[in-house]
Coordinates of C-alpha atoms in Angstrom, one line a residue:
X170 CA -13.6 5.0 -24.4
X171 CA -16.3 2.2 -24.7
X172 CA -19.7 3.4 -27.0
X173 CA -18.4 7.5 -27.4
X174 CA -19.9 8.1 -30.7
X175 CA -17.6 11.2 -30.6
X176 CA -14.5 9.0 -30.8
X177 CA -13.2 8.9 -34.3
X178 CA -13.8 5.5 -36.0
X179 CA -10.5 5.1 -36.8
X180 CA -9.2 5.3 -33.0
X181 CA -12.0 3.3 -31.8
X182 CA -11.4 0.7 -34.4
X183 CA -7.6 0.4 -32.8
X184 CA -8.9 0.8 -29.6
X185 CA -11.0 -2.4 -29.9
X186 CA -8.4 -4.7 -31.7
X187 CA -6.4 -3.3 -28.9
X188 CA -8.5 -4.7 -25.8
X189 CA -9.1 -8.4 -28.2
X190 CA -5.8 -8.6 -28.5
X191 CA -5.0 -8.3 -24.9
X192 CA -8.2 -10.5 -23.8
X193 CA -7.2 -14.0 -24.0
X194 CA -10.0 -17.4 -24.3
X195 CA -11.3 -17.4 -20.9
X196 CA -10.7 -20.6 -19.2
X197 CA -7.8 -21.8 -21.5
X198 CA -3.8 -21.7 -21.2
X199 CA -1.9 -18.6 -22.9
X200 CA 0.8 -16.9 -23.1
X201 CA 2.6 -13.3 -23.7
X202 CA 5.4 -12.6 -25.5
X203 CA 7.6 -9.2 -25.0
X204 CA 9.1 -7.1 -22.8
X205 CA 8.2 -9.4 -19.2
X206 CA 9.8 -7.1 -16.4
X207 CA 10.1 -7.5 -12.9
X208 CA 11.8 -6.4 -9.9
X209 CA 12.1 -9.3 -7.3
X210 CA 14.8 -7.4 -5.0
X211 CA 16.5 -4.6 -4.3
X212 CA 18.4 -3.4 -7.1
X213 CA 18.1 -6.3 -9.7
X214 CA 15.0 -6.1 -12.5
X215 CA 14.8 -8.5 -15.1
X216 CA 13.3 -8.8 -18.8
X217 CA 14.9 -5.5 -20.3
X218 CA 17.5 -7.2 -22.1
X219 CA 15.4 -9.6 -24.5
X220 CA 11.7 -10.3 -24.9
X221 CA 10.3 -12.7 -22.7
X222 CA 7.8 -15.5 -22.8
X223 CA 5.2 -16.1 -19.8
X224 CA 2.7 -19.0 -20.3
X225 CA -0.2 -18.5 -17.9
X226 CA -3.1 -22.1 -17.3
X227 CA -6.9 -21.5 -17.5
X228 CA -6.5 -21.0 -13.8
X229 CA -4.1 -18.3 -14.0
X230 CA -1.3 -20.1 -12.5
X231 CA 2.0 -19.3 -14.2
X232 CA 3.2 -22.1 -16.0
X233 CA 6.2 -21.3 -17.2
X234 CA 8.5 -18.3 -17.8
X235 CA 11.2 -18.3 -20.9
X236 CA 13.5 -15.4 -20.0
X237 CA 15.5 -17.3 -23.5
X238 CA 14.4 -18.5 -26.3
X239 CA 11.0 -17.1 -26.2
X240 CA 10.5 -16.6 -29.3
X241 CA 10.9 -20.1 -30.5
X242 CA 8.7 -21.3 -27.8
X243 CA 6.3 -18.7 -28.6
X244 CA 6.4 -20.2 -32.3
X245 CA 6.2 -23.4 -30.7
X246 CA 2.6 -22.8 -28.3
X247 CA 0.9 -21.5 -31.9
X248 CA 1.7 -24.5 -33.6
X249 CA 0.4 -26.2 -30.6
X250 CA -3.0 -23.9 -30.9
X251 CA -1.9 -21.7 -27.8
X252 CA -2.9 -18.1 -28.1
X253 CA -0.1 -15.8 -27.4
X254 CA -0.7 -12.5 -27.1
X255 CA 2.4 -10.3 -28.4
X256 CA 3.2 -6.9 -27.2
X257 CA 4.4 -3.9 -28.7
X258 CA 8.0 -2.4 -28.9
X259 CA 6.8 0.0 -26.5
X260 CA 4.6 -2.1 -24.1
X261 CA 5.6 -3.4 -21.1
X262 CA 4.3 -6.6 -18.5
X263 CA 4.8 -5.7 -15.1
X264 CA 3.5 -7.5 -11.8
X265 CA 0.5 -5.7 -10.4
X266 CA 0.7 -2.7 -7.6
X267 CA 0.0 -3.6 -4.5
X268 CA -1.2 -0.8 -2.2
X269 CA -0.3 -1.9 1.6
X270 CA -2.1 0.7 2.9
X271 CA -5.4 2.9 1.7
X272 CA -8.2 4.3 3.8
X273 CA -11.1 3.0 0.7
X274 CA -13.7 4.9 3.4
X275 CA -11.8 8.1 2.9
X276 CA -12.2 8.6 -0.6
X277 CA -14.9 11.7 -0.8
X278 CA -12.3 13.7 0.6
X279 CA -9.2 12.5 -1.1
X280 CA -7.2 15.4 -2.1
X281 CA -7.9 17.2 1.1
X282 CA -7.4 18.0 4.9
X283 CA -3.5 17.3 4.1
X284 CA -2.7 20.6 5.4
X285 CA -4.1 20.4 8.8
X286 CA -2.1 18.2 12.1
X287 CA -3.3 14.7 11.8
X288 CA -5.2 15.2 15.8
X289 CA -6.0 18.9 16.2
X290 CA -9.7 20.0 17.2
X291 CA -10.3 20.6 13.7
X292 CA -7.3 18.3 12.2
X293 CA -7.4 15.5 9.8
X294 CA -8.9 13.3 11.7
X295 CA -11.4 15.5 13.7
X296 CA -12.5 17.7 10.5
X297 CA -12.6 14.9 7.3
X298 CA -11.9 11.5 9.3
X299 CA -14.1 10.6 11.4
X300 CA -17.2 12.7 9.6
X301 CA -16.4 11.0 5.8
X302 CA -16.3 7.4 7.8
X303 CA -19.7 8.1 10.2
X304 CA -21.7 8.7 6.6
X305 CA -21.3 5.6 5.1
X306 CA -23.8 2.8 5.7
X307 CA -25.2 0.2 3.9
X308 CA -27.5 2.9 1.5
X309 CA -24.1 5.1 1.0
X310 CA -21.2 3.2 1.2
X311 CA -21.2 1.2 -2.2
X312 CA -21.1 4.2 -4.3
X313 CA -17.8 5.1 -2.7
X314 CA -16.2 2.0 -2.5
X315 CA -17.3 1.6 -6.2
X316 CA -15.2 4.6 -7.2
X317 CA -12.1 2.9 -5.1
X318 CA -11.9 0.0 -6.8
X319 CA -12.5 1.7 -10.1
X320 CA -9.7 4.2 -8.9
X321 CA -7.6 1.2 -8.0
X322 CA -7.9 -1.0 -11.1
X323 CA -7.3 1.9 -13.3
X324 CA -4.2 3.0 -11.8
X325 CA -3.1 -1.3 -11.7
X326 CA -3.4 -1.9 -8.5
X327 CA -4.4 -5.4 -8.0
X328 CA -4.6 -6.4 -4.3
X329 CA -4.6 -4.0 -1.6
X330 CA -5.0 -3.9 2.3
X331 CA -7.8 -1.8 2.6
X332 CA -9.5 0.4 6.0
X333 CA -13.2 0.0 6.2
X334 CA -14.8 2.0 8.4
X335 CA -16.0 1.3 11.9
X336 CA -19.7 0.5 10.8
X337 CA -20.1 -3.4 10.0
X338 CA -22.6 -2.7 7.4
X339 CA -20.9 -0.1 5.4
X340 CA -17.7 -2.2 5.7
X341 CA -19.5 -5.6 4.3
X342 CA -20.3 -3.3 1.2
X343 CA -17.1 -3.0 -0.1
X344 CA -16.6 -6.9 0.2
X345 CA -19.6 -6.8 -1.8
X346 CA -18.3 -4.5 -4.7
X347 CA -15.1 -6.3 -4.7
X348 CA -16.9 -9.7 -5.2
X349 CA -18.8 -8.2 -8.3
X350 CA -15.5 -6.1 -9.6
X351 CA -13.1 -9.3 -9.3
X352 CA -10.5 -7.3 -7.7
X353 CA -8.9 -5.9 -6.7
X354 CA -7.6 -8.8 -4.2
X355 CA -8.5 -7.6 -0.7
X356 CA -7.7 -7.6 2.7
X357 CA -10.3 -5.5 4.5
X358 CA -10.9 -4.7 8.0
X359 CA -13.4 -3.3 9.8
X360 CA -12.4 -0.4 11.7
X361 CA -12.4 -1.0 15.2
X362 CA -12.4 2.1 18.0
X363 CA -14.3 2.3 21.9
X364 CA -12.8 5.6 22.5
X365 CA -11.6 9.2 21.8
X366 CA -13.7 9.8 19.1
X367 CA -16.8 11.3 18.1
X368 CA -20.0 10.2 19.3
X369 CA -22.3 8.7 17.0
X370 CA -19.3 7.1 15.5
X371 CA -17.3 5.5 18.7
X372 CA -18.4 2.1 19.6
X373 CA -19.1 0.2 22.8
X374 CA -16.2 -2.6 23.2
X375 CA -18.8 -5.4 23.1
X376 CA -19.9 -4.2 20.4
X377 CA -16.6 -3.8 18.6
X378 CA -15.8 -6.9 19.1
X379 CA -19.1 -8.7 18.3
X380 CA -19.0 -6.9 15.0
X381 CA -15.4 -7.6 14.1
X382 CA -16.1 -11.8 14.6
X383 CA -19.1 -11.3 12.7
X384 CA -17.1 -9.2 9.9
X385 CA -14.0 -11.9 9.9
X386 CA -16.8 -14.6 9.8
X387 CA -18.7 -13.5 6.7
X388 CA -15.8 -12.1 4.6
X389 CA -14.5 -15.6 4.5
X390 CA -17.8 -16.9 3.5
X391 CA -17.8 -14.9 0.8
X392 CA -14.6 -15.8 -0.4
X393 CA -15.2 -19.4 0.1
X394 CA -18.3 -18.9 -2.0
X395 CA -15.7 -18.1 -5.1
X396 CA -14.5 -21.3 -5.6
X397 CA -11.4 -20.1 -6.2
X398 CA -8.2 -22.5 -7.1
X399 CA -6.9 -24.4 -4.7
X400 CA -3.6 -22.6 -3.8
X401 CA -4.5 -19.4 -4.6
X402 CA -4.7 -16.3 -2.7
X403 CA -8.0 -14.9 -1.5
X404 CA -10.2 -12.4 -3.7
X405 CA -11.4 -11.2 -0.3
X406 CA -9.6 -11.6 3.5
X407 CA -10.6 -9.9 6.9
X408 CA -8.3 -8.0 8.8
X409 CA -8.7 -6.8 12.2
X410 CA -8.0 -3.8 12.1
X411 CA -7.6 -1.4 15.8
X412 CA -7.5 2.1 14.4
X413 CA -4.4 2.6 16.5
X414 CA -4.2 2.8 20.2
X415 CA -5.4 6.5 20.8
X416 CA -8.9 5.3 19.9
X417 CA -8.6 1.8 21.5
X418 CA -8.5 1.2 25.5
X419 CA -6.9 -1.9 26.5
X420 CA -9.8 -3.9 27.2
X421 CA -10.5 -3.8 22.9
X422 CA -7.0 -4.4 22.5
X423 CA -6.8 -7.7 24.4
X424 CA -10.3 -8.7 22.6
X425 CA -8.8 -8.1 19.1
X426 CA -5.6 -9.9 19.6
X427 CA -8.2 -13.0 20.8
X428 CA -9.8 -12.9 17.5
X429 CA -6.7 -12.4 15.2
X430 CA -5.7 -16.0 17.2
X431 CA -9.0 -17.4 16.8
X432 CA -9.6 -16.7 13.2
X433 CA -5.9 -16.6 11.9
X434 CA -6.3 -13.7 10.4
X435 CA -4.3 -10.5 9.4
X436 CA -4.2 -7.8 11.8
X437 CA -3.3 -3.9 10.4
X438 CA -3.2 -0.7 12.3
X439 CA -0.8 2.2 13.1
X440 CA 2.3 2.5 14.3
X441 CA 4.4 5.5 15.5
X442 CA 2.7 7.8 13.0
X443 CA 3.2 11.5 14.1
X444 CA 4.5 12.9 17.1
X445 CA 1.1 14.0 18.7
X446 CA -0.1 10.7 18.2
X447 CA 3.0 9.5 20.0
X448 CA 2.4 11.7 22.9
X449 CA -1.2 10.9 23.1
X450 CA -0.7 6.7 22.9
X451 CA 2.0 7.2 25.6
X452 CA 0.1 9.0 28.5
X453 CA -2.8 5.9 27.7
X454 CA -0.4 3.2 27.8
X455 CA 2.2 4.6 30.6
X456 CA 3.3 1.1 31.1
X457 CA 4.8 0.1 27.5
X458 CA 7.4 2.0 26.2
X459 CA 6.8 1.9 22.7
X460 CA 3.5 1.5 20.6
X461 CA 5.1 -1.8 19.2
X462 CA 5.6 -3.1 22.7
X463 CA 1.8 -2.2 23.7
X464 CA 0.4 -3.9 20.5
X465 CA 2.4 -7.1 21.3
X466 CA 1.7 -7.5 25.0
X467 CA -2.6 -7.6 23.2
X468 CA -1.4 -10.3 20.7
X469 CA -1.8 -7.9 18.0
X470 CA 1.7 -8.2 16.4
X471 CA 1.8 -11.4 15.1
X472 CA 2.8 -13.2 11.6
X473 CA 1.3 -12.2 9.4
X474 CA 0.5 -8.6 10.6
X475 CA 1.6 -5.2 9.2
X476 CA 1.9 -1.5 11.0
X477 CA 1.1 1.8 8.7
X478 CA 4.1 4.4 8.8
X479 CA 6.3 3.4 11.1
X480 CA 8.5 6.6 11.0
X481 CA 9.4 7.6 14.7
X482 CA 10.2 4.8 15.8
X483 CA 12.4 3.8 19.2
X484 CA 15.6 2.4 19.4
X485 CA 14.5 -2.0 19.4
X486 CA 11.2 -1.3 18.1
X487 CA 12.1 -2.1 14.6
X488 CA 13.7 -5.7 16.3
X489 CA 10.7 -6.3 18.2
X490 CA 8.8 -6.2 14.6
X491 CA 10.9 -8.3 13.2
X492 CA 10.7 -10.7 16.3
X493 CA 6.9 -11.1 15.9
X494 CA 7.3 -11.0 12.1
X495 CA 4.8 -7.7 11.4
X496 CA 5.6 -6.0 8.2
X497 CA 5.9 -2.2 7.6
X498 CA 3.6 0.0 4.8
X499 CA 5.7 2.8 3.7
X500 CA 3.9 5.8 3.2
X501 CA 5.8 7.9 1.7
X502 CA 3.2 10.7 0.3
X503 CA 1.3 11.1 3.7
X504 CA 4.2 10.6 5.7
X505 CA 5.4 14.2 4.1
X506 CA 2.4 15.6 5.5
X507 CA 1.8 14.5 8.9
X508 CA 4.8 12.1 10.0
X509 CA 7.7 15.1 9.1
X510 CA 9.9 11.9 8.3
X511 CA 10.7 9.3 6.1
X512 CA 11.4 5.8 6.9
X513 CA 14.9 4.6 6.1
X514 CA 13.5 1.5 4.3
X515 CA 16.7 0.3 2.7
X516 CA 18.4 -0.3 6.2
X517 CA 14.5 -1.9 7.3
X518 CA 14.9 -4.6 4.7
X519 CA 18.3 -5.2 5.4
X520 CA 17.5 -5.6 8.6
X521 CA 14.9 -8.6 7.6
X522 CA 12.0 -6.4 8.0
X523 CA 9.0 -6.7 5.6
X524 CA 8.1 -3.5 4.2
X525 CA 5.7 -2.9 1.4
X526 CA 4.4 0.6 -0.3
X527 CA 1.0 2.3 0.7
X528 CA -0.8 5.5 -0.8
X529 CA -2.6 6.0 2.1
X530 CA -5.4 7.7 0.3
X531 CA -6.8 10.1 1.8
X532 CA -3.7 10.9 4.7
X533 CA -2.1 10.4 0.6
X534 CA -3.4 12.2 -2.6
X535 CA -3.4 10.0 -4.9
X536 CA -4.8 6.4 -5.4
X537 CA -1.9 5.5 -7.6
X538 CA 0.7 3.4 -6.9
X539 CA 3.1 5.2 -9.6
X540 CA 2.9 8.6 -7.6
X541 CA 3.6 6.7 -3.9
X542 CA 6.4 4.9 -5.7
X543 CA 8.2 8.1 -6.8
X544 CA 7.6 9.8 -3.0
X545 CA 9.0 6.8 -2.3
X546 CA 12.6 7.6 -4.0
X547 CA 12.2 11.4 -3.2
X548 CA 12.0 10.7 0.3
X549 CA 15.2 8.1 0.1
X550 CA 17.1 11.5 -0.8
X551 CA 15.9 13.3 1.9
X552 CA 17.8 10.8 4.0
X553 CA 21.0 11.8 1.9
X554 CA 20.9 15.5 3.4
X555 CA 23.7 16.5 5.9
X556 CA 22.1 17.2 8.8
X557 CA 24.2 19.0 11.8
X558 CA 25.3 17.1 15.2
X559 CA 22.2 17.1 17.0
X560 CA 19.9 18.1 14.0
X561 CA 16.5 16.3 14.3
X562 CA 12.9 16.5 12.5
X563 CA 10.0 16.6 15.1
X564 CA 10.9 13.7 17.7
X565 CA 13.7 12.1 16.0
X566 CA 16.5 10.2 17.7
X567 CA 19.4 12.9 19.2
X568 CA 16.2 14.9 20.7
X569 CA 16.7 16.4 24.0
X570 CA 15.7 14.6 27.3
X571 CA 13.6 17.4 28.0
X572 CA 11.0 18.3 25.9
X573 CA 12.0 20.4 23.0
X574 CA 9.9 22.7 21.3
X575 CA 9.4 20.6 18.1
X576 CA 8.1 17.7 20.4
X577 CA 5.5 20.1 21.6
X578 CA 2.7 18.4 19.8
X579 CA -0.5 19.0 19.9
X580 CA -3.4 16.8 21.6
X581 CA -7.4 16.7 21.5
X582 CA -8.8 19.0 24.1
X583 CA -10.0 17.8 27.2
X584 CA -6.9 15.2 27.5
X585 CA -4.2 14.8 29.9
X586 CA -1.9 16.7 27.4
X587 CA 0.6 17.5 30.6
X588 CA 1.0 14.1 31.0
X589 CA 1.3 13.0 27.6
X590 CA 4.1 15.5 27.4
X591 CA 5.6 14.7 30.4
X592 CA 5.5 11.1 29.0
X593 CA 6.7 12.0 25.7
X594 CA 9.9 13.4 27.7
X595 CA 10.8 10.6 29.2
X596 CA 11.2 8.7 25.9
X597 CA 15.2 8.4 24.4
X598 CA 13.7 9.8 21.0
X599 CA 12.2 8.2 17.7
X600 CA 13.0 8.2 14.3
X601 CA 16.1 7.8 12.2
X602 CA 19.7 8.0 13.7
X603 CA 21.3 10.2 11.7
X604 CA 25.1 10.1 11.5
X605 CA 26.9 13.8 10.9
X606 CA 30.2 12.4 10.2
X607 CA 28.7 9.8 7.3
X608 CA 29.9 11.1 3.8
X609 CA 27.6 11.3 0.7
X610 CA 28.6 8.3 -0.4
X611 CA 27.7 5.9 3.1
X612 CA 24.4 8.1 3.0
X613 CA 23.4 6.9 -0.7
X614 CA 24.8 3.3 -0.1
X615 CA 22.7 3.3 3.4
X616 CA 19.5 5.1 2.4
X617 CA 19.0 5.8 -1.7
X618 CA 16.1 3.9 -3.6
X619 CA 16.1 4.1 -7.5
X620 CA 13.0 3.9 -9.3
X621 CA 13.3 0.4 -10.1
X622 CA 13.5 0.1 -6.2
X623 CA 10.1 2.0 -5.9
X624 CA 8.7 -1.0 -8.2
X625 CA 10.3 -3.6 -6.4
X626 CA 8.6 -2.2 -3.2
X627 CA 5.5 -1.6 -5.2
X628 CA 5.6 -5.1 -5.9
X629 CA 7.5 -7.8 -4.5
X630 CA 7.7 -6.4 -1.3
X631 CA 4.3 -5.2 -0.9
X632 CA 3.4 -9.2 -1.6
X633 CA 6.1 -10.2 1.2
X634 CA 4.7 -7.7 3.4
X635 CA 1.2 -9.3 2.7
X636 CA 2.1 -12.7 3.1
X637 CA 1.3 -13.6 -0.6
X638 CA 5.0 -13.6 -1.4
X639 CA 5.2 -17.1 -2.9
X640 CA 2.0 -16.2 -4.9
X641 CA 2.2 -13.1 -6.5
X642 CA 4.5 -10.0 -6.9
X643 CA 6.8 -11.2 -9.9
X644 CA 6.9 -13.9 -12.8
X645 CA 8.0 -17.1 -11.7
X646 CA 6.4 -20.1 -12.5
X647 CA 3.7 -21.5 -9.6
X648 CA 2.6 -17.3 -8.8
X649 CA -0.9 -16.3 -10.0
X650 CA -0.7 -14.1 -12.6
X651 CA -1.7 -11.1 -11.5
X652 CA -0.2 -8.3 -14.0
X653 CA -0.1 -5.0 -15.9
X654 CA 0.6 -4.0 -19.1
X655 CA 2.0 -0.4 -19.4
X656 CA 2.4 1.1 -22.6
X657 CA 5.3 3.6 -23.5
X658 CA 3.7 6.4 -25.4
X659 CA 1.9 9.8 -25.5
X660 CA 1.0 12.1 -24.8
X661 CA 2.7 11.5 -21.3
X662 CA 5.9 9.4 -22.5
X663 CA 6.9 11.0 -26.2
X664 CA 8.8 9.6 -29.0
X665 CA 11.0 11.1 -31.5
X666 CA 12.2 9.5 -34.5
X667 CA 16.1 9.6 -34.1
X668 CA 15.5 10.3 -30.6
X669 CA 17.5 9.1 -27.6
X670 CA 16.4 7.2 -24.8
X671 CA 14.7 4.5 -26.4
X672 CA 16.0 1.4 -25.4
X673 CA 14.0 -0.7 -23.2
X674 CA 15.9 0.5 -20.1
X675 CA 14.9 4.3 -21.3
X676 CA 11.1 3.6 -21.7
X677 CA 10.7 1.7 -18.4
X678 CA 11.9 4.5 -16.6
X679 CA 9.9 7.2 -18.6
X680 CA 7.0 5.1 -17.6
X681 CA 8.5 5.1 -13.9
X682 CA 8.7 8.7 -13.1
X683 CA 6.3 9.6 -15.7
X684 CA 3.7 7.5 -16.5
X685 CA 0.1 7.3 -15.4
X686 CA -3.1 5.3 -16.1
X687 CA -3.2 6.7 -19.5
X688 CA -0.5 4.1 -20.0
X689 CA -2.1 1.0 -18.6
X690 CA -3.3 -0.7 -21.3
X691 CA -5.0 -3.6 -19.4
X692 CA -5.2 -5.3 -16.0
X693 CA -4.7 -9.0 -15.1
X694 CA -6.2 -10.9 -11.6
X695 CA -5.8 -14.5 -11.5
X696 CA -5.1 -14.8 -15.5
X697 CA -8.2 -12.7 -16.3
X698 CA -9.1 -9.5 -17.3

């Protein structure tokens, strides 16, 4: 709203008692009482049944968390001089989204290209891509990743693994706008890429790799220039970042993994994505049998480490993730688009695997977290449908040993597309094994996601995926308090005097499936706002 003289007086007046209430003495300990929710696993949320009390330090540590009582030791922090803020009936604390996968140098196209394969002549990539990434420089680039964060925040997002693009001085601007936002936390990477793609925008390998180390290098030094608490996670982190192996020969490959080793640091890419990039990755590297297996014979899955999509994936691949201890970003929006899939990520966690939620902005839509969390459940129940004996999407396990014609997939021109098809044949199928016999209820119990799932994933398991798992993603005491508070009303979420659907169960889910960033009220990083 801020200084709009055409804003009544009335509504600006609640407005701004609004945002003081919900700003607390910078520096000092406070605390909120009210509806404190969280989702720390599958299937279990906690806070809806009383009010809660969270008492957060002047470092934004969590202090304390009174899931009883908090009332009285509300009562009992005031008498002490504490400020505790008090939400409404209707307001709601939640941990802050985090996004585990979003292209921040693809935002001038967001909303766009979705429509087109992800590697045709004039695909995704080809047509939006690569030309959106090649603009941005160090004149360009800040007004983008500007509106990214801004987008981000907004929607309560408040860390994020984030794609750069493969230009070191474009990249080191959004470490820059992050620095001067205060979030969202960060991971970044510089894209790195030495081949299939377009000139002017591929790079030499030296050159990747000189940029990358000197990328990793000053991204810590700005973080270490924060003074941040000791304990807490970073405000900025690099991540190397191979684009995924299409674009990367072997030679880049080997030279990343060296760094990730060198530097301890995060390393993000792609991972059995779409079937033409399958068949493309697989006539480059004839000697692996998986993506997974290519990526960790170059070092490059490692703990901690996380691979985008995930969706076609061979029969072990999922095992050899969980051997190295790389995560999983869930895509759900993008993966409608261009994967033709949907990862079973129940039966992943079960399995011990790591996997966190990702927009994927601009492969996804929308920078909000709320909209990938809802794809998220949707495509669950698309794992529910009875499929017939031998019924697969695009390159899906029960595929024939001979190429069918959904595997046909296209490839760039001028590459060995026969032998990436022939390749591709060879391969005992990816995706989900579907069982035609299972009856509705083994599907649900083996694949469904509620929406309090979505915010579990959204939160919790996006910070285990991340590695920041005993720092942030719920409200226990020793996590930094990084949070969001939602608000339950109009014109979005309505309320009826006499109405039903108003308990505190009722409202959160309203928010869930309906709620947007008209309802985020205001956004906590580290304790501050």
């Amino acid at each position: 709203v801020g200084s709009d003289l055409s804003v009544p007086r009335c509504l600006w007046t609640c407005w701004l008692a609004t945002q003081m209430a919900l700003s607390p003495p910078a520096g000092t300990t406070y605390a909120v009482l009210g509806h404190i929710v969280d989702a720390p696993q599958l299937d279990v949320v906690r806070g809806l049944d009383e009010p809660s009390l969270v008492v957060v330090s002047g470092s934004g540590e969590i202090e304390s968390v009174h899931r009883a009582g908090a009332a009285d030791a509300a009562a009992s922090l005031e008498a002490s001089g504490v400020t505790v803020i008090r939400l409404g009936q209707r307001d709601f604390l939640v941990p802050g989204f985090i996004d585990c996968h979003v292209h921040a140098s693809q935002w001038a196209y967001m909303g766009t290209g979705i429509d087109r394969p992800l590697m045709a002549d004039d695909g995704f990539l080809a047509k939006y891509a690569f030309p959106a990434e090649s603009a941005l420089n160090a004149q360009t680039a800040g007004e983008v990743y500007r509106a990214a964060i801004d987008d981000m925040l907004r929607n309560g997002t408040t860390t994020a693994l984030v794609w750069g693009s493969a230009r070191l001085d474009a990249s080191e601007e959004y470490v820059k706008a992050v620095v001067e936002r205060g979030g969202p936390r960060s991971l970044i990477g510089k894209v790195s890429m030495d081949r299939h793609c377009p000139e002017g925008y591929v790079e030499t390998t030296a050159q990747s790799l000189a940029d990358t180390e000197a990328f990793v290098l000053r991204t810590k030094a700005a973080n270490d220039a924060l003074g941040l608490p000791a304990g807490s996670p970073p405000l900025v982190a690099p991540a190397i970042t191979p684009r995924f192996l299409p674009t990367c020969t072997a030679e880049l490959l080997r030279g990343l993994g060296a760094l990730a080793e060198k530097h301890d640091c995060f390393v993000q890419s792609h991972l059995s994505e779409s079937c033409d990039e399958l068949a493309f990755s697989s006539s480059l590297f004839p000697g692996f049998r998986s993506d997974a297996a290519a990526f960790a014979a170059f070092g490059l899955l490692r703990r901690p480490s996380l691979m985008a999509h995930c969706v076609h994936l061979q029969p072990g691949e999922a095992e050899l993730l969980l051997q190295h201890g790389c995560a999983m970003a869930h895509c759900p929006t993008s993966n409608f688009f261009f994967a033709k899939e949907a990862l079973p990520v129940r039966q992943m966690l079960q399995l011990g695997v790591k996997v966190g939620l990702g927009t994927d902005v601009a492969g996804g839509y929308s920078p909000a977290m709320l909209v990938s969390l809802r794809h998220a459940v949707l495509a669950s129940k698309t794992l529910q449908f009875r499929r017939a004996k031998g019924c697969v999407f695009q390159c899906g396990v029960g595929a024939a040993g001979a190429l069918s014609p959904q595997r046909e997939c296209p490839v760039p021109s001028g590459q060995p597309s026969k032998r990436a098809r022939a390749t591709a044949a060879r391969t005992e199928g990816f995706g989900v094994d579907f069982d035609p016999a299972a009856d509705e209820a083994t599907l649900r119990d083996r694949h469904n996601l509620s929406h309090t799932d979505g915010l579990h994933l959204a939160t919790q398991a996006g910070a285990d995926a991340l590695g920041f798992g005993g720092s942030l993603g719920s409200f226990d005491a020793g996590k930094r308090f990084d949070a969001v508070v939602w608000a339950a009303e109009g014109p979005n979420v309505r309320c009826y005097r006499g109405g039903v659907a108003e308990e505190p169960s009722d409202l959160l889910h309203k928010l869930l499936t309906n709620g947007d960033d008209r309802n985020i009220k205001a956004v906590y990083i580290g304790g501050r706002r």
